[in-house]
XYZ file of C-alpha atoms in Angstrom:
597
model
C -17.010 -91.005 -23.450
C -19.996 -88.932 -22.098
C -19.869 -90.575 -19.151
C -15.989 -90.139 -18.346
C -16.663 -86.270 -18.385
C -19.716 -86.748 -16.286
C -19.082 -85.745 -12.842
C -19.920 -87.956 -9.793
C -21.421 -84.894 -8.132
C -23.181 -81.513 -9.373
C -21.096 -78.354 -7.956
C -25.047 -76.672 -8.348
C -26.682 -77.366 -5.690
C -23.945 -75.888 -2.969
C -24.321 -72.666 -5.220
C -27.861 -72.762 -5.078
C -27.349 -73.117 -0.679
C -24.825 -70.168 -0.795
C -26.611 -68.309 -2.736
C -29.794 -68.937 -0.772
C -27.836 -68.111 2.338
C -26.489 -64.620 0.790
C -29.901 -63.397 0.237
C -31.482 -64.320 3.977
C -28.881 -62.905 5.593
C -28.987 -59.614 3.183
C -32.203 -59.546 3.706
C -32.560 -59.524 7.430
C -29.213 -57.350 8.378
C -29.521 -55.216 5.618
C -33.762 -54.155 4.989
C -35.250 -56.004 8.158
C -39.330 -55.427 7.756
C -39.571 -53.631 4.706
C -40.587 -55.039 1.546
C -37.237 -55.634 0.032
C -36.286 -57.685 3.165
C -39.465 -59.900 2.734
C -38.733 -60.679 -0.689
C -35.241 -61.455 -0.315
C -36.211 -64.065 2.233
C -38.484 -65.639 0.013
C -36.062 -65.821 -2.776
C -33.671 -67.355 0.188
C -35.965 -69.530 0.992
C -36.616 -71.101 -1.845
C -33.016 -71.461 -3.524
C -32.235 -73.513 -0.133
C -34.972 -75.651 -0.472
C -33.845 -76.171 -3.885
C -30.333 -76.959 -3.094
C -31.658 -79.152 -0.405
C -34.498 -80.762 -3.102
C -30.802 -81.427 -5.456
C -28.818 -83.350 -2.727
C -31.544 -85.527 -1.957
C -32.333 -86.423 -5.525
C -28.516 -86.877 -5.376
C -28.326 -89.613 -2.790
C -31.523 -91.120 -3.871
C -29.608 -92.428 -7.128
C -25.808 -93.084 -5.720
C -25.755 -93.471 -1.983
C -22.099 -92.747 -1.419
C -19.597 -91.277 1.585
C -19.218 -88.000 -0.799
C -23.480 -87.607 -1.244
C -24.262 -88.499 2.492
C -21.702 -86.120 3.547
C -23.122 -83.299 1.397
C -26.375 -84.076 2.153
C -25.470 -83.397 5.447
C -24.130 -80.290 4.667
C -27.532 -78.631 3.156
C -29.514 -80.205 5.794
C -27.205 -78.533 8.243
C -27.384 -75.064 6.262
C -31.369 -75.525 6.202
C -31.545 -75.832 9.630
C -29.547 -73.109 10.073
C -32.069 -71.108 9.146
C -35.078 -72.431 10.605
C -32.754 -72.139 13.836
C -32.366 -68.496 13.182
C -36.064 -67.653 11.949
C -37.377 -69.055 15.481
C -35.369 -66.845 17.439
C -38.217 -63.880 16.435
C -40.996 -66.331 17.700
C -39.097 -67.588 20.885
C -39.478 -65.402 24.118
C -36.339 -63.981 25.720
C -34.510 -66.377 27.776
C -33.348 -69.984 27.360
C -34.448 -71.270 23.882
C -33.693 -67.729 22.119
C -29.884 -69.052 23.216
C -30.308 -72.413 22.279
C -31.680 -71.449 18.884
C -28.844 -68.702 18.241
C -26.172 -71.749 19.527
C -28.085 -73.763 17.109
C -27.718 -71.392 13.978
C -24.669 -70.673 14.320
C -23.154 -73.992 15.134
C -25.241 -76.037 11.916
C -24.593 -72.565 9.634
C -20.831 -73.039 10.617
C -20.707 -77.039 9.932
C -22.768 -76.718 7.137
C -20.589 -73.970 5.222
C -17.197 -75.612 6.350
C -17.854 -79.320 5.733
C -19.296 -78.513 2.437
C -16.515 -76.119 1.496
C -14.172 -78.912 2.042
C -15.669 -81.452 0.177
C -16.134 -79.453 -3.403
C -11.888 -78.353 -2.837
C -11.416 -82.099 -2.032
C -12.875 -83.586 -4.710
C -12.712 -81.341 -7.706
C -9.546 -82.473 -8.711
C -11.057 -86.318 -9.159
C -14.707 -85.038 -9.802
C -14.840 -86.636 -13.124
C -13.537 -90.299 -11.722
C -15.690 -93.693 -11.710
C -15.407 -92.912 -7.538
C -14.085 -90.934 -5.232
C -11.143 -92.074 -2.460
C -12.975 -92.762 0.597
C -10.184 -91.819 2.379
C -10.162 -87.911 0.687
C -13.782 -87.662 1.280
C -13.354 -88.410 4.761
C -10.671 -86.257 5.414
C -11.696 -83.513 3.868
C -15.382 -83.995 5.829
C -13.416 -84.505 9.060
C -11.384 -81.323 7.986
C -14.461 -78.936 7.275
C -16.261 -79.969 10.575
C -12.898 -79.307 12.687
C -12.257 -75.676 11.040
C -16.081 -74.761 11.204
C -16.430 -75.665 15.017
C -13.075 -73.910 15.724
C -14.642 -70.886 14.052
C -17.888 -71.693 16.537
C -15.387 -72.007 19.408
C -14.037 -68.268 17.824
C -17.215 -66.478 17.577
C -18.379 -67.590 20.880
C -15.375 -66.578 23.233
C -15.730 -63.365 20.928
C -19.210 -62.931 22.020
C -18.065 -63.819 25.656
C -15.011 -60.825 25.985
C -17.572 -58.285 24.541
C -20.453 -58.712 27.052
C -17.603 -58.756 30.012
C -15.018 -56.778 28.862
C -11.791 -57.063 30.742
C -8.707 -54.800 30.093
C -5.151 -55.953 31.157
C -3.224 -53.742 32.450
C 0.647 -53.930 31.587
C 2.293 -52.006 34.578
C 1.315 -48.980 36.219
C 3.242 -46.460 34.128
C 0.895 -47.056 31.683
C -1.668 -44.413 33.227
C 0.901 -42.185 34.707
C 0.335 -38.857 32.599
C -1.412 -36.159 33.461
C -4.688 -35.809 31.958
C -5.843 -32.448 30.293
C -7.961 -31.798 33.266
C -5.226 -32.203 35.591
C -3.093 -29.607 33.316
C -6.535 -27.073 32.974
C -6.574 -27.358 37.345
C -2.624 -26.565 37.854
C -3.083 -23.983 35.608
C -5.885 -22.073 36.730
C -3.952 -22.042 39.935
C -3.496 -18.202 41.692
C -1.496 -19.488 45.269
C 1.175 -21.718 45.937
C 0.084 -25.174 46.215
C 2.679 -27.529 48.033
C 2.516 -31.335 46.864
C 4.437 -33.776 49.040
C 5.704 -37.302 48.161
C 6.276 -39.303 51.324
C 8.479 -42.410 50.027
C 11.789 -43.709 51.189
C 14.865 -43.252 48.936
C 15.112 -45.510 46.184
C 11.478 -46.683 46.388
C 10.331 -48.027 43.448
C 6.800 -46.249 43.072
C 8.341 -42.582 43.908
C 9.791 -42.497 40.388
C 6.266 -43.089 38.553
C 4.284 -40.840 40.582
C 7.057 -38.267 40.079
C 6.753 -38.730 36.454
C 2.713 -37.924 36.635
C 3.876 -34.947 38.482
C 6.880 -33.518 36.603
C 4.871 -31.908 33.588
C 2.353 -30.450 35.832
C 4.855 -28.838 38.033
C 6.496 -26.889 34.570
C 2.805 -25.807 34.069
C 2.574 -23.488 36.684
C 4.775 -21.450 38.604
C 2.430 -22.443 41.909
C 2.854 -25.645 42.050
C 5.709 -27.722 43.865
C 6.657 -30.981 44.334
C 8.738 -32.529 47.143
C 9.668 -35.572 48.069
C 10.804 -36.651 51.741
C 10.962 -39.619 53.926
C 8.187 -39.705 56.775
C 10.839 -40.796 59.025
C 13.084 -37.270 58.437
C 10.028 -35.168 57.844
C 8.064 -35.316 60.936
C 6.399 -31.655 61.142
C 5.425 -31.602 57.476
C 3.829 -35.246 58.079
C 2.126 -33.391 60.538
C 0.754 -30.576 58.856
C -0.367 -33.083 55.861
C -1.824 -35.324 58.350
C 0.236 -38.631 57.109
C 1.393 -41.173 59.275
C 3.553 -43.055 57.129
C 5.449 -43.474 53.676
C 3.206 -44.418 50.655
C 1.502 -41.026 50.561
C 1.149 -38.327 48.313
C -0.579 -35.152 50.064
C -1.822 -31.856 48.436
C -1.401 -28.471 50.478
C -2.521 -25.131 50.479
C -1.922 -22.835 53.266
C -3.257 -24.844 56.749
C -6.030 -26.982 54.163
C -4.480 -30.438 53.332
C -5.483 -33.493 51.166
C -3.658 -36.611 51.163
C -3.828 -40.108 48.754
C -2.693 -43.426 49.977
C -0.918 -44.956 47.118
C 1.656 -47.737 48.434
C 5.278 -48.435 48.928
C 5.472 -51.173 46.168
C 4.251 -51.848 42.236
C 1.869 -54.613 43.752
C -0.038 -52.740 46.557
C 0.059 -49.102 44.631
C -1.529 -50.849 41.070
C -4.641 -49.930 41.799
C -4.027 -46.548 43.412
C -1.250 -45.821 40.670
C -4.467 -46.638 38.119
C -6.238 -43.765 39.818
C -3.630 -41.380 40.387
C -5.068 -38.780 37.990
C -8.068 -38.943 39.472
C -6.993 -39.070 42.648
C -5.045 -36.196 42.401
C -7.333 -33.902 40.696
C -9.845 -34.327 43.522
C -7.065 -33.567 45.754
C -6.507 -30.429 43.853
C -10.381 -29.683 43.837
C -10.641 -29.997 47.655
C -8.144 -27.544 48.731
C -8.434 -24.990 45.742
C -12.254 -24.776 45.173
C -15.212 -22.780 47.118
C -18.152 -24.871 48.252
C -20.963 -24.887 45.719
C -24.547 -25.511 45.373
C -26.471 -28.117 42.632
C -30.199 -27.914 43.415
C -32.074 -30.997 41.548
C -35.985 -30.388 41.464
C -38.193 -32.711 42.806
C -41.802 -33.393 42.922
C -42.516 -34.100 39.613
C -41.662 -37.875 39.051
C -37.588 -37.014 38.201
C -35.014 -39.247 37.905
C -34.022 -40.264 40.999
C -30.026 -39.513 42.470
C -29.940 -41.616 45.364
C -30.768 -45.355 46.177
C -34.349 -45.528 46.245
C -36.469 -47.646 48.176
C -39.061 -48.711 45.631
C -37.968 -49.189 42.167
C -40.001 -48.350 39.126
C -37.812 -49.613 36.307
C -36.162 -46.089 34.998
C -32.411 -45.624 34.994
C -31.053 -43.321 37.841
C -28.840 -40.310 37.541
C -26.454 -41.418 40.945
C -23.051 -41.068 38.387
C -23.801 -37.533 37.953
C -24.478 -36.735 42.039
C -21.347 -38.200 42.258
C -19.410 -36.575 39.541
C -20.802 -32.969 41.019
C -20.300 -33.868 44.845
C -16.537 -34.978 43.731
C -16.718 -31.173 41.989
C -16.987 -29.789 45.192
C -20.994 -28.778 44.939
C -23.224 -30.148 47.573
C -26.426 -31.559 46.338
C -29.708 -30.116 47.729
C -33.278 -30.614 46.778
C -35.522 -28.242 45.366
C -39.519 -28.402 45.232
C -42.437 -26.775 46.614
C -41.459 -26.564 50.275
C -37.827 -25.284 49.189
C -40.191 -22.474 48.058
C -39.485 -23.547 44.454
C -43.074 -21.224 43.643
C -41.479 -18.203 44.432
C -38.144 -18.091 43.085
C -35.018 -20.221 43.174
C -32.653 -19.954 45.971
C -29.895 -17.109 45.778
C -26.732 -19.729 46.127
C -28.047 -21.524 43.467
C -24.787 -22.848 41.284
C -26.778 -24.778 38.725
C -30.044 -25.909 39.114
C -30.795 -29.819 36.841
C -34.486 -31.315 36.228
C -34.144 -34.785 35.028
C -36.631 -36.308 33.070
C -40.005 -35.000 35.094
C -42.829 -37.175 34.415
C -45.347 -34.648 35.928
C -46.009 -30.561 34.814
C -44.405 -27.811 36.627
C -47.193 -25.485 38.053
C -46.386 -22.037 36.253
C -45.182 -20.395 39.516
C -42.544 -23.077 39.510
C -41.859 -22.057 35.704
C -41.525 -18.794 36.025
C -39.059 -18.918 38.984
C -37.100 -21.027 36.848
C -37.028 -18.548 33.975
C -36.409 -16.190 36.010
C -33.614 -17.481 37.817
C -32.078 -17.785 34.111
C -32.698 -14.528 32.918
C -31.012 -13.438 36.243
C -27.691 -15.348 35.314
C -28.731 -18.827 36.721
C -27.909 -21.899 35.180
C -30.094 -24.599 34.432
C -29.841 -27.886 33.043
C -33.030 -29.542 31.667
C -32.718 -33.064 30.348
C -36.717 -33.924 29.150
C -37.832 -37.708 29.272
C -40.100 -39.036 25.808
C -44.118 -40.653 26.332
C -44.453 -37.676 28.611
C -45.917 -34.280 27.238
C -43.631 -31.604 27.502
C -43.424 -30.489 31.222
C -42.105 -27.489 30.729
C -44.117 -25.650 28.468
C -43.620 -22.090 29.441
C -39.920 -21.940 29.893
C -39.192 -24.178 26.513
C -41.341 -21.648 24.758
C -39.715 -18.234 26.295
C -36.931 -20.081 24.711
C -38.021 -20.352 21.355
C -38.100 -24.577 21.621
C -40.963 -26.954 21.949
C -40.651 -30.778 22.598
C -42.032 -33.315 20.906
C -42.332 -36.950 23.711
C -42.624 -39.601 20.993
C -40.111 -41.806 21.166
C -37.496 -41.601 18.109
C -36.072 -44.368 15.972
C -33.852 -44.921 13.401
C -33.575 -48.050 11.393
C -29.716 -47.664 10.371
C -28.120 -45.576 12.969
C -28.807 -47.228 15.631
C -25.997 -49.362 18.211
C -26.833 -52.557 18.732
C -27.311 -52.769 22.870
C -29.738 -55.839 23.001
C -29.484 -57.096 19.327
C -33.286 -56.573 18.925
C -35.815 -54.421 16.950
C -35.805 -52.582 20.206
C -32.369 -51.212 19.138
C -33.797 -48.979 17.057
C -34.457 -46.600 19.670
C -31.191 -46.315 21.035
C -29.930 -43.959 18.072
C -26.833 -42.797 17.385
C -25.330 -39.579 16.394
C -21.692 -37.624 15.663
C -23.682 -34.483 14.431
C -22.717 -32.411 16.658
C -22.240 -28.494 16.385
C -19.264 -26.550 17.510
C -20.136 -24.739 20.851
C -18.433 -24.558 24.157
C -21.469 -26.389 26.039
C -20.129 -29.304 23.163
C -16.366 -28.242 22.555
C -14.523 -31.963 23.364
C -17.452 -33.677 21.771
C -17.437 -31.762 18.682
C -13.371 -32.306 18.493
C -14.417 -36.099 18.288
C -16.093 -36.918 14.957
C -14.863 -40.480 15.853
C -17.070 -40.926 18.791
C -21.137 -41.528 18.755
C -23.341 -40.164 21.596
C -26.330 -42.478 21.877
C -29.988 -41.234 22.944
C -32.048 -44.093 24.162
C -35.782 -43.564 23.917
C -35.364 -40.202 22.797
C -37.715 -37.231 21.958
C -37.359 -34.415 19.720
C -36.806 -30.983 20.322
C -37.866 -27.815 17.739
C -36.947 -24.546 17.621
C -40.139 -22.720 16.944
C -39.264 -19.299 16.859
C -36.455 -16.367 17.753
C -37.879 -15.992 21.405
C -39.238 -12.104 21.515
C -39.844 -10.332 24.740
C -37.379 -12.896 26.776
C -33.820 -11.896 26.416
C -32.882 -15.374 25.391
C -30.650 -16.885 22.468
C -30.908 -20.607 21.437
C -28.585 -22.766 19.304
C -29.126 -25.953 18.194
C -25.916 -28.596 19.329
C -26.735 -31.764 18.867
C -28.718 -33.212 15.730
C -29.802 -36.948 14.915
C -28.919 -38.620 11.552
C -30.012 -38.622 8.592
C -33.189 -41.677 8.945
C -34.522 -40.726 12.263
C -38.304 -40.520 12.840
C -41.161 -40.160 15.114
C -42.386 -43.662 15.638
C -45.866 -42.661 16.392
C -47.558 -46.147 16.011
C -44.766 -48.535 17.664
C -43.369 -50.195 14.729
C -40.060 -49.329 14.926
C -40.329 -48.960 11.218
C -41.022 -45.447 9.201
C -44.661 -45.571 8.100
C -46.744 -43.314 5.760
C -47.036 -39.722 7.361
C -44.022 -40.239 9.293
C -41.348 -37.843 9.104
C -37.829 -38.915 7.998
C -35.017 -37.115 8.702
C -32.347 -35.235 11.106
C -33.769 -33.624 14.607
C -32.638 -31.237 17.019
C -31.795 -33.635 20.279
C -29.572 -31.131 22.468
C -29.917 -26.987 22.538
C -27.949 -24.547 24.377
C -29.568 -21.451 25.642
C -28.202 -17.786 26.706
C -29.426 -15.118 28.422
C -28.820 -11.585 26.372
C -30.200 -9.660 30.067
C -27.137 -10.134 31.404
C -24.981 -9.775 28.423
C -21.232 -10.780 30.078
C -19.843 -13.932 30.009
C -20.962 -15.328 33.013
C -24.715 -14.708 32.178
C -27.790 -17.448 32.398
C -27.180 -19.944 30.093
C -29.244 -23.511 30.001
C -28.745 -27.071 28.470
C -31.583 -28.584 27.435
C -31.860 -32.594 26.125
C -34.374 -34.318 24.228
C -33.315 -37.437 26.584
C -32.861 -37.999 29.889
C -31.315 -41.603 29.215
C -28.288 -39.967 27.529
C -27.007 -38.793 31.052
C -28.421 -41.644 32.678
C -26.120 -44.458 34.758
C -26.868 -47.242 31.750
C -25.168 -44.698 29.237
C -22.835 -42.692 30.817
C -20.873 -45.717 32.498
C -21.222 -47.632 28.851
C -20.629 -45.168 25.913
C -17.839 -42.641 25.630
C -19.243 -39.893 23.989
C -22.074 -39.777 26.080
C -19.791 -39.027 29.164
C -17.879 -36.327 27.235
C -20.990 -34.890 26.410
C -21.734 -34.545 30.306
C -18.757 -33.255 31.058
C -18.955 -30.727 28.045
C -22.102 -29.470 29.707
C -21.037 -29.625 33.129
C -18.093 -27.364 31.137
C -19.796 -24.614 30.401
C -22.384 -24.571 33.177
C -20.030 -23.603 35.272
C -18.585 -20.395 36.307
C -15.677 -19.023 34.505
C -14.056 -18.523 38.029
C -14.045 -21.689 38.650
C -10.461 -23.476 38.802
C -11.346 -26.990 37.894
C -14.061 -27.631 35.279
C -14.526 -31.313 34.908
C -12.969 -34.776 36.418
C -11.116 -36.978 34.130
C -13.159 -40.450 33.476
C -11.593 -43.065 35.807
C -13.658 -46.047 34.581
C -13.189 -47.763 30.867
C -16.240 -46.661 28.820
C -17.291 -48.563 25.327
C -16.425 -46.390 22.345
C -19.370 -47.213 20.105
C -19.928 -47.814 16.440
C -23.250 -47.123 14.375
C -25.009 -49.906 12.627
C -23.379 -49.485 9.722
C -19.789 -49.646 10.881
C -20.844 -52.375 13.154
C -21.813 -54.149 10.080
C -18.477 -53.719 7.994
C -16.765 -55.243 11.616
C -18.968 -58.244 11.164
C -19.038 -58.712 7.049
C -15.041 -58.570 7.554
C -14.388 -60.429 10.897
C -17.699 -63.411 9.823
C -17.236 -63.771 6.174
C -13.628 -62.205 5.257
C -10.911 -64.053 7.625
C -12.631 -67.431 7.029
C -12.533 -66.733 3.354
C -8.701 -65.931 3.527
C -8.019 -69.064 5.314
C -10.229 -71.417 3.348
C -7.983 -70.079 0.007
C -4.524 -70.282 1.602
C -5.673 -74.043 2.769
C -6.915 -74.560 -0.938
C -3.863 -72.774 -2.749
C -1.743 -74.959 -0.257
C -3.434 -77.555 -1.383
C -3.190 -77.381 -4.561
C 0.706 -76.483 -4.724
C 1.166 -80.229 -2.793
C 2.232 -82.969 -5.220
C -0.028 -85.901 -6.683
């Protein structure tokens, strides 16, 4: 009678595997490199092997279908992770892919064929033998479901590294954007805008619904629409030669944008339009302005460069401010950068110098702000602060080594290295950071960053200094290179971004200066990837600018990556890995179950 309850298999040993499996993976997601981490790999470790050391035993005593198959199955969920433990000992490259592709396809088989078998057979677990034909069904079964899930996870892991967006019609992107609405209404003349489409074309109606809400914005703008054919002296004056055209006027100044006569030639224009039409806008309305960008000191570069050291470029934001209307000049030693900074001046950016200013230069600088310039500083970390004199009139000083933060953090290269690339939502409320700050949602991300301090109330200077942008809670100088907080390491929240007033010129469109921890965060990697690190440009670009200016910032024409900290990111994967498979696996079992004998 013992032996009729006796089962034909022990339900222990795939307990002892999952378990073994839960701590592994806790401990390298959740403590990687600290102590806790270690010893929850060890205990991982061993329950595996002891699963493992069960089935063997197992199949040693009854060689059946139902032990070779589970057998199998911890073999499969050893290997797993072996496969996963090499991928810290292979180099970059090939076999780090192979040995993911290998952990995740054995983990997969492993957890699915084994799943199946213990649902299969506990109903008949206490038999003289199991149905061949249930075992291998329910082994075929498991392996099917856990390579579909492979087949899943992969194509997942395919649409995030090249995103692609389809686009259902045109109309989709046909609203005005609130730039477009801040541009129209900071008009002060008539501004004329002419549609050139036949009647009864079928792209006049969506551009005229971009333009309708604009027009009720502002008592300057109008909006016609003719044929080219019956309008020959206003296609003239707008310089089109033929339908398909919308064209911006002011006065004898004219702008025009091809868009197209039909839904398949104007998509991409009609994706644009916004864009388009603000730069339009920008060209006719706007005065000619100046951005000087310092050079001389090892900066960022703006333009294709000949040689290439490596560093990300800052091209996206020439571009942004030459689409702004300012023209883009240098400024160094022989643009007499020594003695003061040029009197047309707009706004004057240094971008991540890897060399001192000489104190003339300095002092021209602070000068110019004190005066009413504006300056944007973005500082780049390894390098000692190149600046000195001007961060210190300000009440800062910068710290250059590198920050990192072991939780929030985005995961860019799934690597240690991530650790650098920190993330933060603590942001103040402050007009150089108004959009940004409206956004808890969205995460700026520094990459490499240094730290910024404010020392003291600067005396003597005339200058106020807030603090706008913080890191979170975790962050720390990693002095040594470990990516890990050590003994007489600092933990905790830094200043990364500071805005800076003059009190001299006490009206509103006094010297004021942005200064940045990080150069990265406004470099062409980030900007074009993360959203909040573009509004955070724009922000600045915001308030740098004169009052009297009618436009203030471009909308964002490209699709940028809204970002999640490592946290978040690891809800998305407990939930989307572990949860959905669950749910199937007990709807198949519950259906399953509710089939009759």
């Amino acid at each position: 009678m013992a032996g009729m309850n006796r089962r034909l298999h022990r339900w222990s040993p795939s307990a002892l595997l999952l378990a073994g499996w839960l701590c592994v993976f806790i401990g390298e997601r959740s403590f990687s490199g600290s102590t806790t981490g270690w010893t929850l790999d060890f205990v991982g470790a061993a329950l595996l092997l002891a699963g493992l050391g069960f089935r063997i035993a197992e199949h040693l005593r009854s060689a059946s279908l139902a032990s070779r198959a589970l057998l199998g199955g911890a073999a499969a969920a050893v290997g797993a992770v072996l496969a996963y433990e090499a991928t810290a000992f292979l180099p970059d490259g090939v076999w780090t892919s192979v040995a993911w592709g290998a952990c995740l396809a054995l983990g997969l088989s492993a957890a699915s064929v084994t799943a199946a078998l213990e649902f299969a057979v506990a109903p008949v677990a206490h038999n003289p033998t199991y149905e061949a034909r249930r075992v291998r069904s329910a082994a075929e079964r498991g392996l099917g479901f856990g390579l579909f899930c492979l087949v899943l996870l992969s194509a997942n892991f395919l649409a995030t590294q090249h995103d692609v967006r389809l686009r259902w019609g045109a109309a989709g992107r046909s609203r005005p954007s609130p730039e477009a609405r801040d541009a129209v209404q900071s008009l002060d003349a008539p501004v004329d805008v002419w549609l050139f489409f036949p009647r009864g074309n079928e792209v006049a109606p969506i551009v005229q619904d971009y333009l309708q809400p604009l027009e009720d914005d502002s008592t300057f703008l109008t909006v016609r629409t003719v044929d080219h054919a019956l309008a020959g002296e206003l296609a003239e004056t707008a310089q089109v030669n033929d339908n398909g055209f919308l064209a911006v006027v002011r006065g004898d100044v004219a702008e025009s944008v091809r868009i197209g006569t039909t839904e398949t030639a104007a998509r991409g224009s009609l994706r644009r339009l916004d864009r388009s039409f603000v730069e339009a806008l920008l060209r006719v309305t706007s005065v000619r302005k100046v951005a000087y960008f310092t050079e001389g000191h090892g900066e960022r570069p703006t333009r294709p460069r000949a040689t290439r050291d490596g560093r990300a470029s800052a091209r996206v934001l020439r571009r942004q401010l030459e689409a702004l209307q300012y023209e883009v000049r240098p400024l160094g030693l022989e643009e007499g950068l020594a003695d003061r900074v040029p009197e047309d001046a707009d706004v004057v950016f240094v971008l991540g110098p890897e060399q001192a200013f000489l104190p003339a230069e300095e002092r021209a600088l602070l000068s110019h702000l004190k005066g009413g310039g504006r300056l944007f500083v973005a500082l780049d970390a390894g390098e000692t602060s190149p600046l000195p004199q001007l961060l210190s009139a300000a009440g800062l000083a910068f710290d250059p080594t590198v920050l990192a933060n072991p939780r929030a953090h985005v995961q860019l290269t799934q690597t240690r290295a991530d650790r650098m690339a920190i993330a933060t939502n603590a942001v103040e409320q402050h007009p150089a950071t108004d959009r940004l700050a409206a956004n808890r949602g969205l995460y700026t991300v520094f990459l490499r960053s240094g730290a910024l301090a404010i020392t003291e109330e600067p005396g003597g200077h005339g200058l106020k200094t807030e603090t706008l942008v913080r890191s979170l809670p975790g962050t720390f100088a990693d002095a040594d290179g470990s990516l890990s907080p050590q003994r007489g390491e600092d933990v905790g929240s830094v200043p990364l971004m500071a805005a800076v007033t003059s009190t001299v010129t006490p009206d509103e469109d006094g010297g004021r200066m942005v200064v940045l921890a990080d150069v990265d965060v406004v470099s062409d990697d980030l900007i074009q990837l993360i959203q909040g690190n573009a509004l955070l440009l724009v922000d600045a670009l915001r308030w740098l600018q004169r009052d009297s200016d009618p436009v203030l910032a471009l909308p964002e024409d490209d699709d940028v990556k809204i970002v999640h900290r490592r946290e978040e990111d690891l809800a998305i994967f407990y939930g989307t890995t572990f949860g959905i498979p669950l749910l199937v696996l007990i709807l198949g079992w519950w259906a399953q179950r509710r089939r009759p004998r």
